[in-house]
């Protein structure tokens, strides 16, 4: 038989009596320090502690002078697949273009314009392969604020966001799909503004949960 979970006050750490926990109203009361709070927040905090006990694969956490850095890298297998596809696609396209370049045809300009989308696809797939093999997503966290970097080496995009004390940090469905599967995103509520959203590129569910739990811990 599973032992009941002991709930403690988030302020003073004193045990909470069951009669002081109102699940329906989402309220807790600590008689030791007269503190009130949300039952859902207390449960979330306990879940986050369990999530943060295990570091997901392809993720590294280290302390730096700039703050706590959390780095996630994609699977190399995906990168090699995209690289193989890019080499095959671009190679076939180059052979076709060079073989037809010496022939004079009516409407050659229209034919060249026709191949532009195929060339762009080749460039895009090759860029995706490079990012999957050598790219990274790094979160630099400090109490109350964070910075997201996505790119290769030091070349990429940096976005700053806030981690307010009572900000809601959730994992939600995104508008993107992959192989008929809805991709999830991490949503960080921003004070008086549009929520900061990211994380659709994180393939593993446990990795997304780890990042969300860490962000909740860094709220200030």
Coordinates of C-alpha atoms in Angstrom, one line a residue:
X1 CA 0.0 0.0 0.0
X2 CA 1.4 3.4 -1.0
X3 CA 2.2 5.7 1.9
X4 CA 0.3 9.1 1.8
X5 CA 2.4 12.0 0.6
X6 CA 3.2 14.5 3.4
X7 CA 2.5 18.1 2.3
X8 CA 4.6 20.9 3.8
X9 CA 4.2 24.6 3.9
X10 CA 6.2 26.2 1.1
X11 CA 7.1 29.1 3.4
X12 CA 8.2 27.6 6.7
X13 CA 8.3 23.9 5.9
X14 CA 5.9 22.8 8.6
X15 CA 3.6 19.8 7.9
X16 CA 0.1 20.6 6.7
X17 CA -2.9 19.0 8.3
X18 CA -5.3 17.4 5.8
X19 CA -8.1 19.6 7.1
X20 CA -6.1 22.6 6.1
X21 CA -5.9 21.5 2.5
X22 CA -9.0 22.3 0.3
X23 CA -8.4 20.6 -3.0
X24 CA -11.7 21.8 -4.5
X25 CA -11.0 25.5 -3.7
X26 CA -7.3 25.0 -4.6
X27 CA -6.3 26.5 -1.2
X28 CA -3.8 25.5 1.6
X29 CA -3.4 27.0 5.0
X30 CA -0.4 26.7 7.3
X31 CA -1.3 27.3 11.0
X32 CA 2.4 27.6 11.9
X33 CA 3.0 30.8 10.0
X34 CA -0.5 31.7 8.9
X35 CA 0.5 31.4 5.2
X36 CA -2.0 30.6 2.5
X37 CA -1.3 29.4 -1.0
X38 CA -2.5 27.3 -3.9
X39 CA -2.7 23.5 -3.6
X40 CA -2.0 23.1 -7.3
X41 CA 1.3 25.1 -6.9
X42 CA 2.4 22.9 -4.0
X43 CA 1.7 19.7 -6.0
X44 CA 3.5 21.2 -9.0
X45 CA 6.5 22.0 -6.8
X46 CA 6.7 18.4 -5.6
X47 CA 6.4 17.1 -9.1
X48 CA 9.2 19.4 -10.3
X49 CA 11.5 18.1 -7.5
X50 CA 11.1 14.6 -8.8
X51 CA 11.6 15.6 -12.5
X52 CA 14.8 17.5 -11.7
X53 CA 16.4 14.4 -10.1
X54 CA 17.2 12.9 -13.5
X55 CA 19.0 14.7 -16.3
X56 CA 17.5 13.8 -19.7
X57 CA 19.7 12.5 -22.5
X58 CA 21.4 15.0 -24.9
X59 CA 21.1 17.7 -22.2
X60 CA 23.9 19.3 -20.1
X61 CA 23.6 21.6 -17.1
X62 CA 26.5 23.6 -15.8
X63 CA 27.1 26.7 -13.7
X64 CA 29.0 29.5 -15.5
X65 CA 29.8 33.2 -14.7
X66 CA 26.8 34.2 -16.8
X67 CA 24.4 31.9 -14.9
X68 CA 23.1 28.4 -15.0
X69 CA 23.5 27.1 -18.6
X70 CA 21.2 24.3 -19.9
X71 CA 22.2 23.0 -23.3
X72 CA 20.2 20.6 -25.5
X73 CA 21.5 19.0 -28.7
X74 CA 19.5 17.1 -31.3
X75 CA 20.1 13.5 -32.1
X76 CA 23.0 12.9 -34.5
X77 CA 21.0 10.3 -36.3
X78 CA 18.5 13.0 -37.5
X79 CA 21.4 15.1 -38.6
X80 CA 23.0 12.3 -40.7
X81 CA 19.6 11.5 -42.3
X82 CA 19.2 15.1 -43.3
X83 CA 22.8 15.3 -44.6
X84 CA 22.3 12.2 -46.7
X85 CA 19.1 13.5 -48.1
X86 CA 20.7 16.9 -48.8
X87 CA 23.6 15.4 -50.6
X88 CA 21.3 13.2 -52.7
X89 CA 18.9 16.0 -53.5
X90 CA 21.5 18.6 -54.3
X91 CA 23.7 16.2 -56.2
X92 CA 20.8 15.1 -58.5
X93 CA 19.8 18.7 -59.0
X94 CA 23.3 19.8 -59.9
X95 CA 23.7 17.0 -62.4
X96 CA 20.4 17.8 -64.1
X97 CA 21.1 21.6 -64.2
X98 CA 24.6 21.1 -65.7
X99 CA 23.4 18.6 -68.2
X100 CA 20.8 21.0 -69.5
X101 CA 22.9 24.2 -69.3
X102 CA 24.6 23.6 -72.6
X103 CA 21.4 23.1 -74.5
X104 CA 19.6 26.0 -76.0
X105 CA 15.9 25.8 -75.3
X106 CA 13.0 28.2 -75.8
X107 CA 11.8 29.6 -72.6
X108 CA 15.0 28.8 -70.7
X109 CA 14.4 31.7 -68.3
X110 CA 11.0 30.2 -67.2
X111 CA 12.7 26.8 -66.7
X112 CA 15.4 28.4 -64.5
X113 CA 12.7 30.1 -62.4
X114 CA 10.9 26.7 -62.1
X115 CA 14.0 25.2 -60.4
X116 CA 14.3 28.0 -57.8
X117 CA 12.0 26.2 -55.2
X118 CA 13.9 23.0 -55.6
X119 CA 17.2 24.8 -55.0
X120 CA 15.8 26.5 -51.9
X121 CA 14.6 23.1 -50.6
X122 CA 18.2 21.8 -51.1
X123 CA 19.7 24.7 -49.2
X124 CA 17.1 24.4 -46.4
X125 CA 17.7 20.7 -45.9
X126 CA 21.5 21.2 -45.8
X127 CA 21.1 24.0 -43.3
X128 CA 18.9 21.7 -41.2
X129 CA 21.5 19.0 -41.3
X130 CA 24.3 21.3 -40.2
X131 CA 22.1 22.5 -37.3
X132 CA 21.2 19.0 -36.3
X133 CA 24.8 17.9 -36.3
X134 CA 26.5 20.9 -34.8
X135 CA 23.8 23.2 -33.5
X136 CA 22.6 23.7 -29.9
X137 CA 19.8 25.3 -27.9
X138 CA 21.2 26.9 -24.7
X139 CA 19.2 28.5 -21.9
X140 CA 21.2 30.8 -19.6
X141 CA 19.2 31.3 -16.4
X142 CA 19.4 33.6 -13.5
X143 CA 16.8 34.3 -10.8
X144 CA 14.0 36.2 -12.5
X145 CA 15.3 36.2 -16.1
X146 CA 16.7 34.0 -18.9
X147 CA 18.2 34.1 -22.3
X148 CA 17.6 31.5 -25.1
X149 CA 20.3 30.9 -27.8
X150 CA 19.7 28.8 -30.9
X151 CA 22.4 28.4 -33.4
X152 CA 25.8 26.9 -34.4
X153 CA 28.9 27.9 -32.4
X154 CA 28.4 31.5 -31.5
X155 CA 26.3 32.3 -34.6
X156 CA 22.6 32.3 -34.0
X157 CA 19.7 34.1 -32.4
X158 CA 19.5 35.2 -28.8
X159 CA 16.2 36.0 -27.1
X160 CA 15.7 37.4 -23.5
X161 CA 12.7 36.8 -21.3
X162 CA 11.5 37.3 -17.8
X163 CA 10.8 34.7 -15.1
X164 CA 8.4 36.6 -12.8
X165 CA 7.6 35.1 -9.4
X166 CA 4.0 34.1 -10.2
X167 CA 4.4 33.5 -13.9
X168 CA 2.7 30.4 -15.3
X169 CA 5.1 28.1 -17.1
X170 CA 3.3 25.3 -19.0
X171 CA 3.8 22.8 -21.8
X172 CA 1.1 23.2 -24.4
X173 CA 0.2 22.0 -27.9
X174 CA 1.7 24.0 -30.8
X175 CA 0.4 24.6 -34.3
X176 CA 3.3 22.5 -35.7
X177 CA 3.0 18.8 -36.6
X178 CA 5.6 16.1 -37.3
X179 CA 4.6 12.7 -38.7
X180 CA 1.0 13.4 -37.8
X181 CA 2.1 14.1 -34.2
X182 CA 1.4 17.5 -32.6
X183 CA 4.6 19.1 -31.3
X184 CA 4.5 20.7 -27.9
X185 CA 5.9 24.0 -26.8
X186 CA 7.0 25.6 -23.5
X187 CA 5.0 28.7 -22.7
X188 CA 6.4 31.3 -20.2
X189 CA 4.0 34.0 -19.1
X190 CA 5.5 37.5 -19.4
X191 CA 4.4 40.5 -17.2
X192 CA 1.8 42.5 -19.2
X193 CA 2.9 41.1 -22.6
X194 CA 2.9 38.3 -25.1
X195 CA 4.0 34.9 -23.6
X196 CA 7.5 33.7 -24.5
X197 CA 7.2 30.4 -26.4
X198 CA 9.9 27.9 -27.5
X199 CA 10.8 24.2 -27.3
X200 CA 9.1 22.6 -30.3
X201 CA 12.6 21.5 -31.4
X202 CA 13.0 19.4 -28.2
X203 CA 12.0 15.9 -29.3
X204 CA 11.8 14.2 -25.9
X205 CA 8.9 14.8 -23.5
X206 CA 11.0 14.3 -20.4
X207 CA 13.5 17.0 -21.7
X208 CA 10.7 19.5 -22.1
X209 CA 9.4 18.7 -18.6
X210 CA 12.9 19.1 -17.2
X211 CA 13.3 22.6 -18.8
X212 CA 9.8 23.7 -17.6
X213 CA 10.5 22.5 -14.1
X214 CA 13.9 24.3 -14.0
X215 CA 12.3 27.5 -15.3
X216 CA 9.7 27.4 -12.5
X217 CA 12.5 27.0 -10.0
X218 CA 14.2 30.1 -11.3
X219 CA 11.2 32.4 -11.0
X220 CA 11.9 35.4 -8.8

